[in-house]
Amino acid sequence: MSDTQSDGGDCTEHRTAVTEAEVEALVRGICFKTGPPRTLGVELEWLVHSLEMPQLPVTPERLEAAYATLRAVPLASALTVEPGGQLELSSPPAASLMECVDTVSADLDTVRDVLAEDGLGLAGIGHDPWHAPRRFLHEPRYDAMETCLDRNGPAGRHMMCASASVQVCVDAGHEEPGPLGHVRRWWLAHQLGAVLVAAFANSPLLGRRPTGWQSTRQLMWMEIGAGRAGAPPLDDAPRAAWARHVLDAPVMCVRRDSGPWEVPEGLTFREWTRSGSPRPPTRADLDYHLTTLFPPIRPRGHLELRMIDAQPGENGWLVPLAVTAALFDDPEAAETAYRTVKPLAERSLNLPAPHNPLWVDAARHGLADPELREAADSCFAAALRALPRRGATARVIDAVAAYRDRYVARGRCPADDLLDALPAMDPPQPGPAGGTPTAHGRKDIRT
């Protein structure tokens, strides 16, 4: 999750109804803002736990007190709280990799110091390995979201309340073709995304037991369903494909100025513009609708890559940020990444991410998959060659090199460390929601 918003005072704004044609034009105009790649950003989600006993849940009262203190601390990054009490730091747009790293590092030091005063710390894990999902925020937005997502099973609550990620934001790219063109970058993100899932998988547990997936967090996103958390097909121009996807995606809720929000079932935004019921949609409704779609790559003017699990250690987040920035913004590295992942694209069977065999294998097996391991090794090598050209310091380059040696070169990912730390490798057991997770439609995906 990365869109913590208010409860919708803005739903009284932009009262004029929008037509289907207007929605399509608006989305086309705002989703890809092209030009030379100049800025970079990162959004870091963290689980918050007790420093003394991380396996015990932190009470809502204790979290609220700590967060009240944090809100009074000046930070360069935006600080928000996710539905389950996870903390998110969203960097301002940075003109360089090192500007982004330095800004977020300073903010993280401040946040950790404040939390430590109350005996709390940040955990970089893709999915809470100890606790069942529980909601910390009780607001109309999240009440409606929970009602909507519950229709597809328990995965939505896991996503809302128990997951954490590293989300890297890169510019859309040039209008013109080429390694840094927006069409190439859109395609690359959907193929390279599977490699990033595998290389940084860090969520193999639910209820302290293995799920059989290296990235259980990614599994949960798949379980939410293609309409809410899937990408559009890649067989059309990016603007047209995304505009069509937005119109055909289900409406999560119809906001109200007071009282519970309505949660329609099976109503797409396209149908809403045509029917005008339960009330005509407005520009503000469209803006809100865009925040309720959670594809693995979300175009918001820039490209938001949302598939990377939160990483262990104080500086683990540096590695996916640096690798992704190098592979997208350095022309030579971008070309290498494109050539590396192009053969992998055949495994997707032309199905949209993440509901295709390539992404499923990445989430289930991580770098134990030989082709994904080979691709990751090539991409890390290209990133390491590019990072000096991107102005990266020895601290960042050394972190990427150490990660490559510890994980990528050995066909491992951080999930393997969590599994190795278990007292005994018990077979997968039913999770706290009442069943061992499996991807909806996985059998169909593979056949």
Short mmCIF file of C-alpha atoms in Angstrom, two decimals:
data_model
loop_
_atom_site.label_atom_id
_atom_site.label_comp_id
_atom_site.label_asym_id
_atom_site.label_seq_id
_atom_site.Cartn_x
_atom_site.Cartn_y
_atom_site.Cartn_z
CA MET A 1 0.00 0.00 0.00
CA SER A 2 1.19 3.49 -0.57
CA ASP A 3 -1.86 5.72 -0.73
CA THR A 4 -2.82 6.68 2.77
CA GLN A 5 -5.39 9.38 2.25
CA SER A 6 -7.85 11.37 4.26
CA ASP A 7 -11.40 10.22 4.61
CA GLY A 8 -12.44 12.16 1.62
CA GLY A 9 -13.30 15.73 2.42
CA ASP A 10 -12.39 16.23 -1.22
CA CYS A 11 -15.39 14.18 -2.35
CA THR A 12 -17.38 17.43 -2.31
CA GLU A 13 -14.97 18.98 -4.82
CA HIS A 14 -15.11 18.85 -8.62
CA ARG A 15 -18.88 18.35 -8.54
CA THR A 16 -19.25 18.29 -12.32
CA ALA A 17 -19.87 14.78 -13.63
CA VAL A 18 -17.32 13.31 -16.01
CA THR A 19 -18.17 11.35 -19.13
CA GLU A 20 -16.50 8.17 -20.32
CA ALA A 21 -14.65 10.09 -23.03
CA GLU A 22 -13.48 12.71 -20.55
CA VAL A 23 -12.17 10.03 -18.19
CA GLU A 24 -10.18 8.40 -20.98
CA ALA A 25 -8.68 11.75 -22.01
CA LEU A 26 -7.84 12.67 -18.42
CA VAL A 27 -6.12 9.37 -17.70
CA ARG A 28 -4.14 9.51 -20.93
CA GLY A 29 -3.00 13.00 -20.02
CA ILE A 30 -1.82 12.32 -16.48
CA CYS A 31 -0.52 8.75 -16.38
CA PHE A 32 2.74 9.16 -18.39
CA LYS A 33 4.51 12.52 -18.16
CA THR A 34 7.37 12.09 -20.59
CA GLY A 35 10.76 13.76 -20.78
CA PRO A 36 14.38 12.95 -19.93
CA PRO A 37 14.61 10.82 -16.75
CA ARG A 38 15.78 13.30 -14.10
CA THR A 39 14.19 12.40 -10.78
CA LEU A 40 13.98 9.39 -8.51
CA GLY A 41 12.03 8.48 -5.41
CA VAL A 42 11.44 5.66 -2.98
CA GLU A 43 8.60 4.69 -0.64
CA LEU A 44 9.58 2.49 2.28
CA GLU A 45 7.02 0.54 4.29
CA TRP A 46 8.03 -0.97 7.62
CA LEU A 47 6.49 -3.25 10.18
CA VAL A 48 6.78 -1.77 13.67
CA HIS A 49 7.61 -4.13 16.52
CA SER A 50 8.82 -4.25 20.10
CA LEU A 51 12.61 -4.24 20.33
CA GLU A 52 12.51 -6.62 23.28
CA MET A 53 9.98 -9.15 21.97
CA PRO A 54 9.18 -8.63 18.27
CA GLN A 55 6.96 -11.72 18.20
CA LEU A 56 4.42 -10.01 20.50
CA PRO A 57 1.93 -7.55 18.98
CA VAL A 58 2.29 -3.87 19.84
CA THR A 59 -0.88 -2.43 21.35
CA PRO A 60 -2.74 0.23 19.34
CA GLU A 61 -2.37 2.65 22.24
CA ARG A 62 1.39 2.27 22.23
CA LEU A 63 1.58 2.72 18.47
CA GLU A 64 -0.60 5.82 18.57
CA ALA A 65 1.54 7.40 21.26
CA ALA A 66 4.74 6.73 19.32
CA TYR A 67 3.24 8.04 16.08
CA ALA A 68 1.99 11.21 17.78
CA THR A 69 5.59 11.90 18.79
CA LEU A 70 6.84 11.16 15.28
CA ARG A 71 4.35 13.55 13.70
CA ALA A 72 5.95 16.40 15.63
CA VAL A 73 9.41 15.64 14.24
CA PRO A 74 10.47 17.51 11.07
CA LEU A 75 11.28 15.15 8.19
CA ALA A 76 12.05 15.74 4.53
CA SER A 77 10.07 12.61 3.59
CA ALA A 78 6.33 12.26 4.01
CA LEU A 79 5.44 10.05 6.97
CA THR A 80 2.18 8.11 6.79
CA VAL A 81 0.61 5.19 8.61
CA GLU A 82 -0.83 2.18 6.81
CA PRO A 83 -4.08 0.42 7.81
CA GLY A 84 -2.34 -2.18 9.98
CA GLY A 85 -0.07 0.33 11.68
CA GLN A 86 2.88 -0.05 9.30
CA LEU A 87 4.96 3.10 8.85
CA GLU A 88 5.72 4.49 5.42
CA LEU A 89 8.35 7.05 4.46
CA SER A 90 7.90 8.57 1.00
CA SER A 91 10.89 10.55 -0.23
CA PRO A 92 10.52 13.82 -2.12
CA PRO A 93 11.56 13.63 -5.77
CA ALA A 94 15.37 13.62 -5.87
CA ALA A 95 17.63 14.85 -8.64
CA SER A 96 20.06 11.97 -8.15
CA LEU A 97 20.40 8.57 -6.53
CA MET A 98 22.64 9.90 -3.78
CA GLU A 99 20.31 12.80 -3.00
CA CYS A 100 17.52 10.26 -2.51
CA VAL A 101 19.72 7.98 -0.40
CA ASP A 102 21.01 10.79 1.82
CA THR A 103 17.55 12.28 2.41
CA VAL A 104 15.89 9.01 3.31
CA SER A 105 18.84 7.80 5.40
CA ALA A 106 18.70 10.94 7.55
CA ASP A 107 14.93 10.61 7.99
CA LEU A 108 15.22 6.93 8.90
CA ASP A 109 17.84 7.71 11.53
CA THR A 110 15.45 10.22 13.09
CA VAL A 111 12.48 7.85 12.98
CA ARG A 112 14.45 5.00 14.52
CA ASP A 113 15.71 7.22 17.32
CA VAL A 114 12.21 8.40 18.19
CA LEU A 115 10.75 4.88 18.12
CA ALA A 116 13.61 3.47 20.17
CA GLU A 117 12.76 5.86 23.00
CA ASP A 118 9.51 3.90 23.33
CA GLY A 119 11.19 0.52 22.87
CA LEU A 120 9.99 0.14 19.27
CA GLY A 121 11.85 -0.65 16.06
CA LEU A 122 11.38 -1.06 12.32
CA ALA A 123 11.34 -4.52 10.73
CA GLY A 124 12.14 -4.89 7.03
CA ILE A 125 10.09 -7.98 6.16
CA GLY A 126 7.66 -8.30 3.26
CA HIS A 127 4.93 -9.86 5.38
CA ASP A 128 4.51 -10.06 9.14
CA PRO A 129 5.74 -13.56 10.06
CA TRP A 130 4.26 -13.54 13.56
CA HIS A 131 0.84 -11.89 13.69
CA ALA A 132 -2.52 -12.28 11.99
CA PRO A 133 -3.71 -9.13 10.17
CA ARG A 134 -5.43 -6.59 12.40
CA ARG A 135 -6.50 -3.10 11.48
CA PHE A 136 -5.04 -0.10 13.28
CA LEU A 137 -6.79 2.62 11.28
CA HIS A 138 -10.59 2.70 11.38
CA GLU A 139 -11.72 5.21 8.80
CA PRO A 140 -14.38 5.13 6.06
CA ARG A 141 -11.73 4.55 3.39
CA TYR A 142 -10.38 1.45 5.06
CA ASP A 143 -13.78 0.19 6.16
CA ALA A 144 -14.84 0.28 2.51
CA MET A 145 -11.56 -1.22 1.31
CA GLU A 146 -11.86 -4.13 3.73
CA THR A 147 -15.45 -4.80 2.69
CA CYS A 148 -14.49 -4.73 -0.99
CA LEU A 149 -11.39 -6.89 -0.71
CA ASP A 150 -13.05 -9.43 1.61
CA ARG A 151 -15.18 -10.53 -1.34
CA ASN A 152 -12.08 -12.23 -2.79
CA GLY A 153 -11.01 -13.86 0.46
CA PRO A 154 -8.54 -13.02 3.24
CA ALA A 155 -5.67 -11.82 1.04
CA GLY A 156 -6.88 -8.22 1.10
CA ARG A 157 -6.57 -7.98 4.86
CA HIS A 158 -3.06 -9.39 4.69
CA MET A 159 -2.14 -6.79 2.08
CA MET A 160 -3.67 -3.95 4.06
CA CYS A 161 -2.46 -4.82 7.52
CA ALA A 162 0.53 -7.17 7.40
CA SER A 163 2.64 -6.34 4.34
CA ALA A 164 5.56 -4.00 3.74
CA SER A 165 7.54 -3.10 0.65
CA VAL A 166 10.21 -1.03 -1.05
CA GLN A 167 8.59 0.93 -3.87
CA VAL A 168 10.93 2.61 -6.33
CA CYS A 169 9.66 5.53 -8.42
CA VAL A 170 11.35 6.40 -11.72
CA ASP A 171 10.39 8.91 -14.39
CA ALA A 172 8.24 7.65 -17.24
CA GLY A 173 10.98 8.38 -19.78
CA HIS A 174 11.30 10.02 -23.17
CA GLU A 175 8.38 10.28 -25.56
CA GLU A 176 10.67 9.04 -28.30
CA PRO A 177 11.77 5.39 -28.76
CA GLY A 178 15.01 4.05 -27.35
CA PRO A 179 16.38 2.53 -24.14
CA LEU A 180 14.97 5.42 -22.06
CA GLY A 181 11.73 5.82 -24.01
CA HIS A 182 8.50 5.45 -22.05
CA VAL A 183 7.22 2.52 -24.15
CA ARG A 184 10.44 0.56 -23.54
CA ARG A 185 10.49 1.44 -19.83
CA TRP A 186 6.85 0.38 -19.39
CA TRP A 187 7.58 -2.99 -21.01
CA LEU A 188 10.86 -3.41 -19.12
CA ALA A 189 9.20 -2.75 -15.77
CA HIS A 190 6.74 -5.60 -16.30
CA GLN A 191 9.46 -8.12 -17.25
CA LEU A 192 12.23 -6.94 -14.93
CA GLY A 193 9.63 -6.79 -12.17
CA ALA A 194 9.61 -10.57 -11.94
CA VAL A 195 13.40 -10.59 -11.52
CA LEU A 196 13.09 -8.02 -8.72
CA VAL A 197 10.40 -10.12 -7.01
CA ALA A 198 12.72 -13.14 -7.06
CA ALA A 199 15.93 -11.35 -6.11
CA PHE A 200 14.41 -9.50 -3.15
CA ALA A 201 11.83 -12.04 -1.94
CA ASN A 202 11.61 -11.71 1.85
CA SER A 203 8.29 -13.06 3.10
CA PRO A 204 8.20 -16.88 3.31
CA LEU A 205 6.22 -17.16 6.55
CA LEU A 206 2.68 -16.82 7.89
CA GLY A 207 1.95 -17.54 11.51
CA ARG A 208 5.65 -18.51 11.93
CA ARG A 209 5.29 -21.31 9.38
CA PRO A 210 6.54 -21.58 5.79
CA THR A 211 3.91 -20.95 3.14
CA GLY A 212 5.87 -22.57 0.32
CA TRP A 213 6.35 -19.14 -1.30
CA GLN A 214 9.49 -17.04 -1.06
CA SER A 215 7.37 -13.90 -1.43
CA THR A 216 4.09 -14.49 0.36
CA ARG A 217 3.49 -10.76 0.07
CA GLN A 218 3.46 -11.07 -3.73
CA LEU A 219 1.15 -14.06 -3.43
CA MET A 220 -1.32 -11.93 -1.49
CA TRP A 221 -1.30 -9.28 -4.19
CA MET A 222 -2.04 -11.95 -6.79
CA GLU A 223 -4.90 -13.28 -4.67
CA ILE A 224 -6.59 -9.86 -4.61
CA GLY A 225 -7.42 -10.31 -8.28
CA ALA A 226 -6.53 -8.92 -11.69
CA GLY A 227 -9.10 -6.13 -11.68
CA ARG A 228 -7.70 -4.55 -8.53
CA ALA A 229 -4.03 -5.61 -8.48
CA GLY A 230 -3.26 -6.66 -12.04
CA ALA A 231 -1.54 -4.89 -14.90
CA PRO A 232 -3.10 -4.13 -18.28
CA PRO A 233 -2.02 -6.18 -21.30
CA LEU A 234 1.19 -5.04 -22.95
CA ASP A 235 -0.09 -5.42 -26.52
CA ASP A 236 -1.20 -1.78 -26.83
CA ALA A 237 0.37 1.65 -26.38
CA PRO A 238 0.87 2.34 -22.66
CA ARG A 239 -1.50 5.32 -22.45
CA ALA A 240 -4.32 3.55 -24.25
CA ALA A 241 -3.84 0.32 -22.30
CA TRP A 242 -3.83 2.04 -18.91
CA ALA A 243 -6.83 4.25 -19.71
CA ARG A 244 -8.82 1.19 -20.74
CA HIS A 245 -7.70 -0.65 -17.60
CA VAL A 246 -8.80 2.23 -15.38
CA LEU A 247 -12.22 2.41 -16.98
CA ASP A 248 -12.77 -1.34 -16.79
CA ALA A 249 -11.51 -1.73 -13.22
CA PRO A 250 -14.09 -2.25 -10.47
CA VAL A 251 -15.06 0.72 -8.34
CA MET A 252 -13.97 0.11 -4.76
CA CYS A 253 -16.40 2.53 -3.15
CA VAL A 254 -18.62 5.55 -3.65
CA ARG A 255 -17.61 8.14 -1.10
CA ARG A 256 -20.03 10.17 0.95
CA ASP A 257 -19.62 13.36 2.94
CA SER A 258 -20.89 11.56 6.03
CA GLY A 259 -21.68 8.02 7.10
CA PRO A 260 -20.38 4.75 5.66
CA TRP A 261 -19.26 4.71 2.06
CA GLU A 262 -21.16 2.57 -0.41
CA VAL A 263 -19.29 -0.49 -1.70
CA PRO A 264 -20.87 -1.54 -5.02
CA GLU A 265 -20.30 -5.03 -6.34
CA GLY A 266 -19.22 -5.53 -9.95
CA LEU A 267 -19.52 -1.86 -10.97
CA THR A 268 -16.68 -0.70 -13.24
CA PHE A 269 -15.81 2.96 -13.61
CA ARG A 270 -16.89 2.78 -17.25
CA GLU A 271 -20.31 1.51 -16.20
CA TRP A 272 -20.52 4.19 -13.53
CA THR A 273 -19.99 6.96 -16.11
CA ARG A 274 -22.71 5.45 -18.29
CA SER A 275 -25.31 4.78 -15.61
CA GLY A 276 -24.71 7.76 -13.34
CA SER A 277 -25.83 5.59 -10.43
CA PRO A 278 -25.77 5.72 -7.42
CA ARG A 279 -24.69 9.27 -8.34
CA PRO A 280 -22.72 10.57 -11.32
CA PRO A 281 -18.93 10.22 -10.93
CA THR A 282 -16.83 13.37 -10.77
CA ARG A 283 -13.19 14.24 -11.44
CA ALA A 284 -12.54 13.79 -7.70
CA ASP A 285 -14.03 10.29 -7.93
CA LEU A 286 -11.69 9.48 -10.81
CA ASP A 287 -8.69 10.76 -8.86
CA TYR A 288 -9.73 8.59 -5.93
CA HIS A 289 -10.40 5.56 -8.13
CA LEU A 290 -6.83 5.73 -9.40
CA THR A 291 -5.53 5.37 -5.82
CA THR A 292 -7.56 2.17 -5.32
CA LEU A 293 -5.79 0.31 -8.15
CA PHE A 294 -2.69 -1.61 -7.08
CA PRO A 295 -0.93 -3.01 -10.18
CA PRO A 296 2.72 -4.04 -9.80
CA ILE A 297 3.73 -1.02 -11.90
CA ARG A 298 1.48 1.98 -11.47
CA PRO A 299 1.78 4.98 -13.80
CA ARG A 300 1.31 8.20 -11.84
CA GLY A 301 3.04 10.51 -14.28
CA HIS A 302 6.11 8.56 -13.21
CA LEU A 303 6.36 4.76 -12.87
CA GLU A 304 5.87 3.33 -9.39
CA LEU A 305 7.42 -0.15 -9.07
CA ARG A 306 5.52 -1.85 -6.26
CA MET A 307 6.69 -5.48 -6.33
CA ILE A 308 9.73 -5.48 -4.02
CA ASP A 309 9.43 -6.92 -0.50
CA ALA A 310 10.69 -4.82 2.39
CA GLN A 311 14.36 -5.63 3.02
CA PRO A 312 16.23 -6.66 6.19
CA GLY A 313 18.81 -4.53 7.99
CA GLU A 314 19.07 -0.81 8.46
CA ASN A 315 20.35 -0.26 4.92
CA GLY A 316 18.80 -3.19 3.05
CA TRP A 317 16.45 -0.82 1.20
CA LEU A 318 19.46 0.81 -0.50
CA VAL A 319 20.07 -2.19 -2.73
CA PRO A 320 16.75 -2.43 -4.63
CA LEU A 321 16.69 1.36 -4.94
CA ALA A 322 20.19 1.52 -6.41
CA VAL A 323 19.78 -1.50 -8.68
CA THR A 324 16.45 -0.32 -10.05
CA ALA A 325 17.65 3.24 -10.58
CA ALA A 326 20.73 2.04 -12.45
CA LEU A 327 18.82 -0.37 -14.68
CA PHE A 328 16.23 2.25 -15.65
CA ASP A 329 18.17 5.49 -15.86
CA ASP A 330 21.60 4.47 -17.19
CA PRO A 331 21.24 3.93 -20.97
CA GLU A 332 23.84 1.15 -21.16
CA ALA A 333 22.46 -0.71 -18.15
CA ALA A 334 18.89 -0.25 -19.42
CA GLU A 335 19.84 -1.85 -22.73
CA THR A 336 21.53 -4.75 -20.94
CA ALA A 337 18.49 -5.26 -18.71
CA TYR A 338 16.20 -5.23 -21.76
CA ARG A 339 18.25 -7.86 -23.56
CA THR A 340 18.51 -9.94 -20.40
CA VAL A 341 14.79 -10.14 -19.63
CA LYS A 342 13.56 -10.38 -23.22
CA PRO A 343 13.88 -14.20 -23.30
CA LEU A 344 12.04 -14.40 -19.95
CA ALA A 345 9.03 -12.64 -21.46
CA GLU A 346 8.07 -15.86 -23.28
CA ARG A 347 7.30 -17.44 -19.90
CA SER A 348 4.57 -14.87 -19.27
CA LEU A 349 2.47 -16.39 -22.11
CA ASN A 350 1.42 -12.80 -22.95
CA LEU A 351 -0.65 -12.70 -19.75
CA PRO A 352 -0.56 -9.51 -17.67
CA ALA A 353 1.58 -9.35 -14.55
CA PRO A 354 1.48 -10.56 -11.88
CA HIS A 355 -1.03 -13.23 -12.94
CA ASN A 356 1.25 -15.11 -15.30
CA PRO A 357 3.67 -18.04 -14.92
CA LEU A 358 6.81 -15.88 -14.84
CA TRP A 359 5.63 -13.80 -11.89
CA VAL A 360 4.16 -16.81 -10.10
CA ASP A 361 7.47 -18.66 -10.36
CA ALA A 362 9.36 -15.60 -9.13
CA ALA A 363 7.16 -15.31 -6.05
CA ARG A 364 7.15 -19.03 -5.32
CA HIS A 365 10.77 -19.98 -6.00
CA GLY A 366 12.79 -16.77 -5.85
CA LEU A 367 16.29 -17.22 -7.26
CA ALA A 368 16.09 -20.99 -6.94
CA ASP A 369 14.62 -20.65 -10.44
CA PRO A 370 17.71 -21.02 -12.71
CA GLU A 371 16.58 -18.57 -15.40
CA LEU A 372 15.63 -15.91 -12.90
CA ARG A 373 18.93 -16.39 -11.10
CA GLU A 374 20.86 -15.97 -14.35
CA ALA A 375 18.87 -12.86 -15.23
CA ALA A 376 19.40 -11.38 -11.76
CA ASP A 377 23.13 -12.02 -11.97
CA SER A 378 23.34 -10.22 -15.31
CA CYS A 379 21.23 -7.30 -14.07
CA PHE A 380 23.25 -6.87 -10.88
CA ALA A 381 26.46 -6.90 -12.91
CA ALA A 382 25.07 -4.21 -15.22
CA ALA A 383 23.91 -2.15 -12.24
CA LEU A 384 27.33 -2.36 -10.59
CA ARG A 385 28.99 -1.12 -13.77
CA ALA A 386 26.48 1.72 -14.02
CA LEU A 387 26.43 2.93 -10.41
CA PRO A 388 29.74 4.84 -10.59
CA ARG A 389 28.37 6.63 -13.67
CA ARG A 390 25.26 7.51 -11.63
CA GLY A 391 27.37 9.12 -8.93
CA ALA A 392 26.91 6.35 -6.35
CA THR A 393 29.26 6.39 -3.40
CA ALA A 394 31.30 3.45 -2.15
CA ARG A 395 28.68 2.84 0.55
CA VAL A 396 25.99 2.15 -2.05
CA ILE A 397 28.20 0.24 -4.48
CA ASP A 398 29.57 -1.94 -1.69
CA ALA A 399 26.04 -2.69 -0.46
CA VAL A 400 24.95 -3.84 -3.93
CA ALA A 401 28.12 -5.91 -4.39
CA ALA A 402 27.69 -7.55 -0.98
CA TYR A 403 24.07 -8.39 -1.77
CA ARG A 404 25.09 -9.92 -5.10
CA ASP A 405 27.73 -12.07 -3.42
CA ARG A 406 25.53 -13.13 -0.49
CA TYR A 407 22.33 -13.84 -2.39
CA VAL A 408 22.30 -13.54 -6.17
CA ALA A 409 25.51 -15.44 -6.87
CA ARG A 410 24.30 -18.26 -4.61
CA GLY A 411 20.74 -18.44 -5.93
CA ARG A 412 19.37 -17.19 -2.61
CA CYS A 413 17.23 -14.31 -1.36
CA PRO A 414 16.50 -12.93 2.13
CA ALA A 415 13.56 -15.32 2.46
CA ASP A 416 16.08 -18.16 2.69
CA ASP A 417 17.62 -16.55 5.77
CA LEU A 418 14.22 -16.43 7.47
CA LEU A 419 13.63 -20.08 6.64
CA ASP A 420 17.09 -21.06 7.86
CA ALA A 421 16.38 -19.35 11.18
CA LEU A 422 13.34 -21.51 11.92
CA PRO A 423 13.87 -24.06 14.71
CA ALA A 424 12.67 -26.77 12.36
CA MET A 425 11.47 -26.74 8.80
CA ASP A 426 7.89 -27.87 9.37
CA PRO A 427 5.83 -28.49 6.23
CA PRO A 428 3.46 -25.66 5.21
CA GLN A 429 0.52 -25.40 7.60
CA PRO A 430 -2.81 -23.63 7.28
CA GLY A 431 -2.29 -19.92 7.77
CA PRO A 432 -4.12 -17.76 10.29
CA ALA A 433 -6.88 -17.04 7.78
CA GLY A 434 -7.81 -20.72 7.65
CA GLY A 435 -5.98 -22.16 4.66
CA THR A 436 -2.58 -22.50 3.06
CA PRO A 437 -2.37 -19.68 0.49
CA THR A 438 -2.45 -20.53 -3.18
CA ALA A 439 -2.70 -18.20 -6.14
CA HIS A 440 -6.23 -17.96 -7.53
CA GLY A 441 -6.25 -19.46 -10.99
CA ARG A 442 -2.65 -20.71 -10.72
CA LYS A 443 -3.59 -24.00 -12.36
CA ASP A 444 -5.10 -22.10 -15.26
CA ILE A 445 -2.05 -19.86 -15.48
CA ARG A 446 0.30 -22.78 -15.93
CA THR A 447 -1.78 -24.69 -18.46
#
